PDB file of C-alpha atoms in Angstrom:
ATOM      1  CA  PHE A   7      -0.249  -0.153  -0.145  1.00 83.00           C
ATOM      2  CA  ARG A   8       1.338   3.170  -1.156  1.00 88.00           C
ATOM      3  CA  PHE A   9       4.447   1.528  -2.096  1.00 89.00           C
ATOM      4  CA  ASP A  10       6.544   4.825  -3.947  1.00 92.00           C
ATOM      5  CA  ASP A  11       5.800   6.463  -0.655  1.00 94.00           C
ATOM      6  CA  HIS A  12       7.574   4.278   1.431  1.00 93.00           C
ATOM      7  CA  ILE A  13      10.389   4.381  -1.322  1.00 94.00           C
ATOM      8  CA  LYS A  14      10.445   7.861  -1.791  1.00 94.00           C
ATOM      9  CA  ARG A  15      11.165   7.828   2.191  1.00 94.00           C
ATOM     10  CA  LEU A  16      13.887   5.110   1.948  1.00 95.00           C
ATOM     11  CA  GLU A  17      16.035   7.247  -0.434  1.00 95.00           C
ATOM     12  CA  TYR A  18      15.273  10.508   1.630  1.00 95.00           C
ATOM     13  CA  SER A  19      17.230   8.137   4.614  1.00 96.00           C
ATOM     14  CA  CYS A  20      19.349   7.451   2.514  1.00 96.00           C
ATOM     15  CA  LYS A  21      20.012  10.729   1.704  1.00 96.00           C
ATOM     16  CA  TYR A  22      19.888  12.500   5.119  1.00 96.00           C
ATOM     17  CA  LEU A  23      22.433   9.862   6.432  1.00 96.00           C
ATOM     18  CA  ASN A  24      24.707  10.225   3.838  1.00 97.00           C
ATOM     19  CA  ILE A  25      24.576   6.798   2.146  1.00 97.00           C
ATOM     20  CA  LYS A  26      25.212   6.908  -1.280  1.00 96.00           C
ATOM     21  CA  GLN A  27      22.656   4.048  -2.365  1.00 94.00           C
ATOM     22  CA  GLU A  28      22.938   5.967  -5.971  1.00 93.00           C
ATOM     23  CA  ASN A  29      26.516   4.780  -6.255  1.00 91.00           C
ATOM     24  CA  PHE A  30      24.520   0.634  -6.303  1.00 92.00           C
ATOM     25  CA  GLY A  31      21.305   1.582  -7.642  1.00 94.00           C
ATOM     26  CA  ILE A  32      19.935   0.419  -4.572  1.00 94.00           C
ATOM     27  CA  ILE A  33      16.434   2.278  -5.399  1.00 94.00           C
ATOM     28  CA  ASP A  34      16.005   1.258  -8.186  1.00 94.00           C
ATOM     29  CA  THR A  35      17.012  -2.561  -7.334  1.00 95.00           C
ATOM     30  CA  VAL A  36      14.404  -2.546  -4.595  1.00 93.00           C
ATOM     31  CA  ARG A  37      11.623  -1.274  -7.071  1.00 93.00           C
ATOM     32  CA  GLN A  38      12.518  -3.969 -10.042  1.00 94.00           C
ATOM     33  CA  LYS A  39      12.771  -6.563  -7.444  1.00 93.00           C
ATOM     34  CA  ALA A  40       9.204  -5.499  -5.505  1.00 91.00           C
ATOM     35  CA  ARG A  41       7.990  -5.954  -9.453  1.00 91.00           C
ATOM     36  CA  GLU A  42       9.519  -9.065 -10.234  1.00 94.00           C
ATOM     37  CA  PHE A  43       8.292 -10.800  -7.078  1.00 92.00           C
ATOM     38  CA  LEU A  44       4.494  -8.983  -7.050  1.00 87.00           C
ATOM     39  CA  ALA A  45       4.929 -10.710 -10.895  1.00 91.00           C
ATOM     40  CA  SER A  46       5.970 -13.899  -9.656  1.00 93.00           C
ATOM     41  CA  ASP A  47       4.127 -16.964  -8.547  1.00 93.00           C
ATOM     42  CA  ALA A  48       5.453 -17.000  -5.298  1.00 88.00           C
ATOM     43  CA  SER A  49       2.967 -13.797  -4.809  1.00 88.00           C
ATOM     44  CA  ARG A  50      -0.135 -15.425  -4.974  1.00 88.00           C
ATOM     45  CA  GLY A  51      -1.828 -15.335  -1.860  1.00 85.00           C
ATOM     46  CA  PHE A  52       1.669 -14.141  -0.375  1.00 87.00           C
ATOM     47  CA  ASN A  53       0.127 -11.371   3.375  1.00 84.00           C
ATOM     48  CA  GLY A  54       3.319  -9.760   4.129  1.00 86.00           C
ATOM     49  CA  TYR A  55       5.954  -7.059   3.900  1.00 86.00           C
ATOM     50  CA  ILE A  56       8.541  -5.887   1.903  1.00 89.00           C
ATOM     51  CA  LYS A  57      11.342  -4.956   3.795  1.00 89.00           C
ATOM     52  CA  THR A  58      14.475  -3.277   2.922  1.00 93.00           C
ATOM     53  CA  SER A  59      16.983  -2.608   5.092  1.00 94.00           C
ATOM     54  CA  VAL A  60      20.460  -0.151   4.031  1.00 96.00           C
ATOM     55  CA  THR A  61      23.615  -0.037   5.941  1.00 96.00           C
ATOM     56  CA  GLY A  62      26.868   1.981   5.683  1.00 96.00           C
ATOM     57  CA  GLY A  63      28.453  -0.874   4.469  1.00 96.00           C
ATOM     58  CA  ASP A  64      31.939  -1.020   4.621  1.00 92.00           C
ATOM     59  CA  ILE A  65      33.719   2.183   4.314  1.00 96.00           C
ATOM     60  CA  ASN A  66      32.753   5.525   6.706  1.00 97.00           C
ATOM     61  CA  ASN A  67      34.469   8.057   5.745  1.00 97.00           C
ATOM     62  CA  LYS A  68      33.466  10.705   8.071  1.00 97.00           C
ATOM     63  CA  GLY A  69      30.046   9.952   8.436  1.00 96.00           C
ATOM     64  CA  HIS A  70      29.545   9.826   4.805  1.00 97.00           C
ATOM     65  CA  PHE A  71      29.197   6.239   3.475  1.00 97.00           C
ATOM     66  CA  PRO A  72      29.993   5.068  -0.185  1.00 96.00           C
ATOM     67  CA  ALA A  73      29.720   1.483  -0.766  1.00 95.00           C
ATOM     68  CA  PRO A  74      26.756   0.525   1.693  1.00 96.00           C
ATOM     69  CA  ARG A  75      24.887  -2.939   1.924  1.00 95.00           C
ATOM     70  CA  PHE A  76      21.424  -3.561   1.905  1.00 95.00           C
ATOM     71  CA  CYS A  77      19.418  -6.753   1.805  1.00 94.00           C
ATOM     72  CA  ILE A  78      14.976  -7.177   0.540  1.00 94.00           C
ATOM     73  CA  LEU A  79      12.849  -9.344   2.717  1.00 92.00           C
ATOM     74  CA  PHE A  80       9.725 -10.680   0.956  1.00 91.00           C
ATOM     75  CA  GLU A  81       8.432 -11.381   4.502  1.00 88.00           C
ATOM     76  CA  PRO A  82       4.934 -13.501   5.415  1.00 86.00           C
ATOM     77  CA  HIS A  83       3.522 -11.993   8.505  1.00 81.00           C
ATOM     78  CA  LYS A  84      -0.172 -12.354  10.174  1.00 78.00           C
ATOM     79  CA  PHE A  85      -1.790  -9.507  10.484  1.00 79.00           C
ATOM     80  CA  HIS A  86      -3.715  -8.013  13.681  1.00 81.00           C
ATOM     81  CA  ASP A  87      -7.528  -9.166  12.265  1.00 81.00           C
ATOM     82  CA  ASP A  88     -10.738  -7.781  13.842  1.00 82.00           C
ATOM     83  CA  ALA A  89     -10.087  -9.838  17.257  1.00 87.00           C
ATOM     84  CA  ASP A  90      -6.966  -7.816  17.741  1.00 87.00           C
ATOM     85  CA  ARG A  91      -8.844  -4.870  17.136  1.00 87.00           C
ATOM     86  CA  ALA A  92     -12.024  -5.473  19.269  1.00 88.00           C
ATOM     87  CA  LYS A  93      -9.362  -6.307  21.426  1.00 93.00           C
ATOM     88  CA  GLY A  94      -7.596  -3.513  21.510  1.00 96.00           C
ATOM     89  CA  PHE A  95      -3.456  -2.431  22.453  1.00 97.00           C
ATOM     90  CA  THR A  96      -2.112  -2.313  26.425  1.00 97.00           C
ATOM     91  CA  THR A  97       0.274  -0.115  26.066  1.00 98.00           C
ATOM     92  CA  VAL A  98       3.673   1.550  28.760  1.00 97.00           C
ATOM     93  CA  LEU A  99       5.198   4.457  28.661  1.00 97.00           C
ATOM     94  CA  VAL A 100       8.799   4.940  28.710  1.00 97.00           C
ATOM     95  CA  LYS A 101      11.243   7.592  28.840  1.00 96.00           C
ATOM     96  CA  GLY A 102      12.841   8.468  25.695  1.00 93.00           C
ATOM     97  CA  GLY A 103      12.399   8.816  22.041  1.00 90.00           C
ATOM     98  CA  ARG A 104      13.595   8.524  18.556  1.00 88.00           C
ATOM     99  CA  PRO A 105      16.857   9.661  17.917  1.00 87.00           C
ATOM    100  CA  LEU A 106      16.282  10.892  14.479  1.00 91.00           C
ATOM    101  CA  PRO A 107      12.443  10.980  13.990  1.00 91.00           C
ATOM    102  CA  GLN A 108      12.733  12.482  10.235  1.00 91.00           C
ATOM    103  CA  ILE A 109      14.049   9.483   9.242  1.00 94.00           C
ATOM    104  CA  LYS A 110      13.027   5.810   9.285  1.00 92.00           C
ATOM    105  CA  THR A 111      15.426   3.792  11.070  1.00 92.00           C
ATOM    106  CA  THR A 112      16.045   0.177  13.313  1.00 88.00           C
ATOM    107  CA  CYS A 113      16.645   1.847  16.352  1.00 88.00           C
ATOM    108  CA  TYR A 114      13.965   0.403  18.897  1.00 91.00           C
ATOM    109  CA  SER A 115      16.645  -0.432  21.530  1.00 92.00           C
ATOM    110  CA  VAL A 116      14.720   2.053  24.214  1.00 92.00           C
ATOM    111  CA  GLY A 117      10.932   0.808  23.302  1.00 93.00           C
ATOM    112  CA  PHE A 118      11.729  -2.786  23.222  1.00 94.00           C
ATOM    113  CA  HIS A 119      13.633  -2.681  26.636  1.00 93.00           C
ATOM    114  CA  ALA A 120      10.252  -1.306  28.229  1.00 92.00           C
ATOM    115  CA  LEU A 121       8.277  -3.714  26.587  1.00 92.00           C
ATOM    116  CA  ALA A 122      10.090  -6.820  27.635  1.00 93.00           C
ATOM    117  CA  SER A 123       9.666  -5.287  31.309  1.00 91.00           C
ATOM    118  CA  ALA A 124       5.964  -5.144  30.943  1.00 93.00           C
ATOM    119  CA  PRO A 125       4.958  -8.305  29.109  1.00 89.00           C
ATOM    120  CA  ASP A 126       1.011  -7.923  29.592  1.00 93.00           C
ATOM    121  CA  CYS A 127       1.411  -5.117  27.677  1.00 96.00           C
ATOM    122  CA  ASP A 128       1.936  -4.914  23.695  1.00 95.00           C
ATOM    123  CA  GLU A 129       3.573  -1.587  22.521  1.00 96.00           C
ATOM    124  CA  SER A 130       5.685   0.824  24.480  1.00 97.00           C
ATOM    125  CA  ILE A 131       4.943   4.771  23.801  1.00 98.00           C
ATOM    126  CA  TYR A 132       7.583   7.148  23.959  1.00 97.00           C
ATOM    127  CA  VAL A 133       7.578  10.166  25.793  1.00 98.00           C
ATOM    128  CA  GLU A 134      10.175  13.147  25.906  1.00 97.00           C
ATOM    129  CA  ASN A 135      11.205  15.744  28.172  1.00 95.00           C
ATOM    130  CA  GLY A 136       9.227  14.128  30.570  1.00 95.00           C
ATOM    131  CA  THR A 137       5.761  15.347  29.728  1.00 97.00           C
ATOM    132  CA  GLU A 138       5.335  14.971  25.954  1.00 98.00           C
ATOM    133  CA  ILE A 139       4.394  11.506  24.363  1.00 98.00           C
ATOM    134  CA  THR A 140       5.640  11.362  20.639  1.00 98.00           C
ATOM    135  CA  GLU A 141       5.098   8.365  19.546  1.00 97.00           C
ATOM    136  CA  GLY A 142       4.333   4.501  19.532  1.00 97.00           C
ATOM    137  CA  LEU A 143       7.958   2.130  19.194  1.00 95.00           C
ATOM    138  CA  ILE A 144       6.697   1.019  15.797  1.00 93.00           C
ATOM    139  CA  SER A 145       3.736   3.084  15.143  1.00 96.00           C
ATOM    140  CA  THR A 146       1.707   6.526  15.058  1.00 97.00           C
ATOM    141  CA  PHE A 147       0.122   7.778  18.469  1.00 98.00           C
ATOM    142  CA  PHE A 148      -3.098   9.707  18.285  1.00 98.00           C
ATOM    143  CA  MET A 149      -5.237  11.018  21.260  1.00 98.00           C
ATOM    144  CA  VAL A 150      -8.840  11.930  21.485  1.00 98.00           C
ATOM    145  CA  LYS A 151      -9.829  14.509  23.650  1.00 97.00           C
ATOM    146  CA  ASN A 152     -12.957  16.840  23.668  1.00 95.00           C
ATOM    147  CA  GLY A 153     -14.069  14.663  20.269  1.00 94.00           C
ATOM    148  CA  HIS A 154     -10.777  15.850  17.584  1.00 96.00           C
ATOM    149  CA  ILE A 155      -7.521  14.375  17.253  1.00 98.00           C
ATOM    150  CA  ILE A 156      -4.059  15.255  19.072  1.00 98.00           C
ATOM    151  CA  THR A 157      -0.737  13.763  17.699  1.00 98.00           C
ATOM    152  CA  ALA A 158       2.498  14.901  17.639  1.00 98.00           C
ATOM    153  CA  PRO A 159       4.018  17.665  14.110  1.00 97.00           C
ATOM    154  CA  LEU A 160       6.489  16.265  11.716  1.00 95.00           C
ATOM    155  CA  THR A 161       9.014  17.716  13.248  1.00 94.00           C
ATOM    156  CA  ARG A 162       8.700  15.661  16.565  1.00 96.00           C
ATOM    157  CA  VAL A 163       7.897  11.630  15.096  1.00 96.00           C
ATOM    158  CA  LEU A 164       8.411   9.765  12.024  1.00 94.00           C
ATOM    159  CA  GLU A 165       6.530  10.662   8.743  1.00 94.00           C
ATOM    160  CA  SER A 166       4.398   7.462   8.880  1.00 94.00           C
ATOM    161  CA  ILE A 167       2.140   6.749   5.369  1.00 94.00           C
ATOM    162  CA  SER A 168      -0.029   5.638   8.106  1.00 95.00           C
ATOM    163  CA  ARG A 169      -0.228   8.377   9.669  1.00 97.00           C
ATOM    164  CA  ALA A 170      -1.012  10.298   6.288  1.00 96.00           C
ATOM    165  CA  VAL A 171      -4.108   8.480   5.452  1.00 96.00           C
ATOM    166  CA  VAL A 172      -5.582   9.383   9.342  1.00 97.00           C
ATOM    167  CA  LEU A 173      -4.775  13.395   8.976  1.00 97.00           C
ATOM    168  CA  GLN A 174      -6.982  12.081   5.113  1.00 96.00           C
ATOM    169  CA  VAL A 175      -9.136  10.497   6.769  1.00 96.00           C
ATOM    170  CA  ALA A 176     -10.083  13.069   9.228  1.00 97.00           C
ATOM    171  CA  GLU A 177      -9.861  15.493   6.873  1.00 96.00           C
ATOM    172  CA  GLU A 178     -12.715  14.431   4.292  1.00 95.00           C
ATOM    173  CA  ASN A 179     -14.770  13.605   7.284  1.00 96.00           C
ATOM    174  CA  ASN A 180     -14.466  16.922   8.834  1.00 97.00           C
ATOM    175  CA  ILE A 181     -12.421  15.454  12.217  1.00 97.00           C
ATOM    176  CA  GLU A 182     -10.629  18.193  13.811  1.00 98.00           C
ATOM    177  CA  VAL A 183      -7.122  17.845  14.218  1.00 98.00           C
ATOM    178  CA  GLU A 184      -4.390  19.309  16.788  1.00 98.00           C
ATOM    179  CA  LEU A 185      -0.788  18.657  15.699  1.00 98.00           C
ATOM    180  CA  ARG A 186       1.202  19.440  19.025  1.00 98.00           C
ATOM    181  CA  CYS A 187       2.441  16.309  21.515  1.00 98.00           C
ATOM    182  CA  PRO A 188      -0.445  15.213  23.464  1.00 98.00           C
ATOM    183  CA  LEU A 189       0.630  15.457  27.274  1.00 98.00           C
ATOM    184  CA  VAL A 190       1.010  12.661  29.814  1.00 98.00           C
ATOM    185  CA  SER A 191      -1.423  14.617  32.001  1.00 98.00           C
ATOM    186  CA  GLU A 192      -3.959  14.611  29.508  1.00 98.00           C
ATOM    187  CA  ILE A 193      -4.134  10.701  29.251  1.00 98.00           C
ATOM    188  CA  ALA A 194      -6.796  10.943  32.200  1.00 96.00           C
ATOM    189  CA  GLU A 195      -8.977  13.319  30.126  1.00 96.00           C
ATOM    190  CA  ALA A 196      -8.703  11.430  26.832  1.00 97.00           C
ATOM    191  CA  GLU A 197     -11.800  10.112  25.714  1.00 97.00           C
ATOM    192  CA  GLU A 198      -9.938   7.540  23.734  1.00 98.00           C
ATOM    193  CA  ALA A 199      -6.027   6.504  21.959  1.00 98.00           C
ATOM    194  CA  PHE A 200      -5.234   4.761  19.074  1.00 98.00           C
ATOM    195  CA  PHE A 201      -2.057   3.417  16.987  1.00 97.00           C
ATOM    196  CA  ALA A 202      -1.634   3.788  13.040  1.00 97.00           C
ATOM    197  CA  GLY A 203       0.990   1.949  11.372  1.00 93.00           C
ATOM    198  CA  SER A 204       1.145  -0.397   8.287  1.00 86.00           C
ATOM    199  CA  GLY A 205       0.961  -3.601  10.266  1.00 83.00           C
ATOM    200  CA  LYS A 206      -1.880  -3.236  12.420  1.00 88.00           C
ATOM    201  CA  GLU A 207      -3.547  -0.459  10.374  1.00 90.00           C
ATOM    202  CA  ILE A 208      -5.982   1.523  13.091  1.00 95.00           C
ATOM    203  CA  MET A 209      -5.525  -0.241  16.308  1.00 96.00           C
ATOM    204  CA  PRO A 210      -7.248   1.055  19.495  1.00 97.00           C
ATOM    205  CA  ILE A 211      -5.042   1.475  22.705  1.00 98.00           C
ATOM    206  CA  VAL A 212      -7.786   1.163  26.145  1.00 98.00           C
ATOM    207  CA  LYS A 213      -4.853   1.063  28.544  1.00 98.00           C
ATOM    208  CA  ILE A 214      -1.935   3.323  29.424  1.00 98.00           C
ATOM    209  CA  ASN A 215       0.404   2.459  31.596  1.00 97.00           C
ATOM    210  CA  ASP A 216      -2.612   2.214  34.393  1.00 95.00           C
ATOM    211  CA  THR A 217      -5.032   4.235  33.522  1.00 97.00           C
ATOM    212  CA  LEU A 218      -8.300   2.412  31.408  1.00 97.00           C
ATOM    213  CA  LEU A 219      -9.507   4.659  27.737  1.00 97.00           C
ATOM    214  CA  SER A 220     -12.888   4.361  27.262  1.00 94.00           C
ATOM    215  CA  GLY A 221     -13.861   1.644  29.937  1.00 94.00           C
ATOM    216  CA  GLY A 222     -11.413  -0.303  28.626  1.00 95.00           C
ATOM    217  CA  LYS A 223     -12.651  -0.906  24.976  1.00 95.00           C
ATOM    218  CA  PRO A 224     -12.381   0.522  21.326  1.00 96.00           C
ATOM    219  CA  GLY A 225     -13.649   4.511  20.998  1.00 96.00           C
ATOM    220  CA  LYS A 226     -17.076   5.384  18.745  1.00 96.00           C
ATOM    221  CA  LEU A 227     -14.345   7.828  16.590  1.00 97.00           C
ATOM    222  CA  THR A 228     -11.277   5.635  16.514  1.00 97.00           C
ATOM    223  CA  LEU A 229     -13.601   2.644  14.837  1.00 95.00           C
ATOM    224  CA  PHE A 230     -15.435   4.869  12.942  1.00 96.00           C
ATOM    225  CA  LEU A 231     -11.448   5.944  11.492  1.00 96.00           C
ATOM    226  CA  GLN A 232     -11.222   2.399  11.251  1.00 94.00           C
ATOM    227  CA  GLN A 233     -13.686   1.836   8.781  1.00 93.00           C
ATOM    228  CA  LYS A 234     -12.988   5.285   6.772  1.00 95.00           C
ATOM    229  CA  PHE A 235      -9.311   3.811   6.836  1.00 94.00           C
ATOM    230  CA  HIS A 236     -10.019   0.189   4.918  1.00 90.00           C
ATOM    231  CA  GLU A 237     -12.649   1.870   2.570  1.00 92.00           C
ATOM    232  CA  LEU A 238      -9.680   4.048   1.387  1.00 92.00           C
ATOM    233  CA  VAL A 239      -7.299   1.295   1.355  1.00 88.00           C
ATOM    234  CA  ALA A 240      -9.463  -0.792  -0.768  1.00 87.00           C
ATOM    235  CA  ARG A 241     -10.880   2.126  -3.077  1.00 89.00           C
ATOM    236  CA  GLU A 242      -6.774   2.924  -3.610  1.00 86.00           C
ATOM    237  CA  LEU A 243      -5.832  -0.821  -4.314  1.00 78.00           C
ATOM    238  CA  ALA A 244      -8.668  -1.078  -6.455  1.00 82.00           C
ATOM    239  CA  SER A 245      -7.528   1.403  -8.552  1.00 77.00           C
ATOM    240  CA  LEU A 246      -4.095  -0.248  -9.245  1.00 66.00           C
TER     241      LEU A 246
END
């Protein structure tokens, strides 16, 4: 879904980190291999991810990487289903955040360490400066308060493709969106909260630390956005 947007983000991330992917045609190779896979018999019934990882490779020239390495994985994955979304996620707050939020990296150690210490939780949520909620471990975080959505601005979080879809759906349905970091102090006042991400689309959050949200079940606005999100994805895929 929105493959070109993922590729553009990968290309930008390489450029930001001075990884010279163009020396080896990495972006072109990813596009080609994805097309070849989708045209092959192996893609029939395939449900999963196309994952690309790029490293600095063998040469580090003072923060410039002229000889990167990369791999492409076609990874089957069991995505979250309606039963998961009906149950919702339980989460834990963790002090920290994405070190370079403007690019996609695999630096998840802080969030996973917190999650390992909270076995009953499904995902951790980053809190920066002691009060500001930025994003989930591998998802965009949204809070619903006074009937409108609050989510961190792109200066603080990754430019998620799923985030863009949520904001598009909100605009199409006249739902107000406030672009700022939700505060930890607002959790008790929040009506709902949810994550958005490629593997989960929209996932309700029913608990943050010890605080239940919307009575411990998915909220009405979250369920509405779920439906509209699915409709938009189906619409775009049908037009390919």
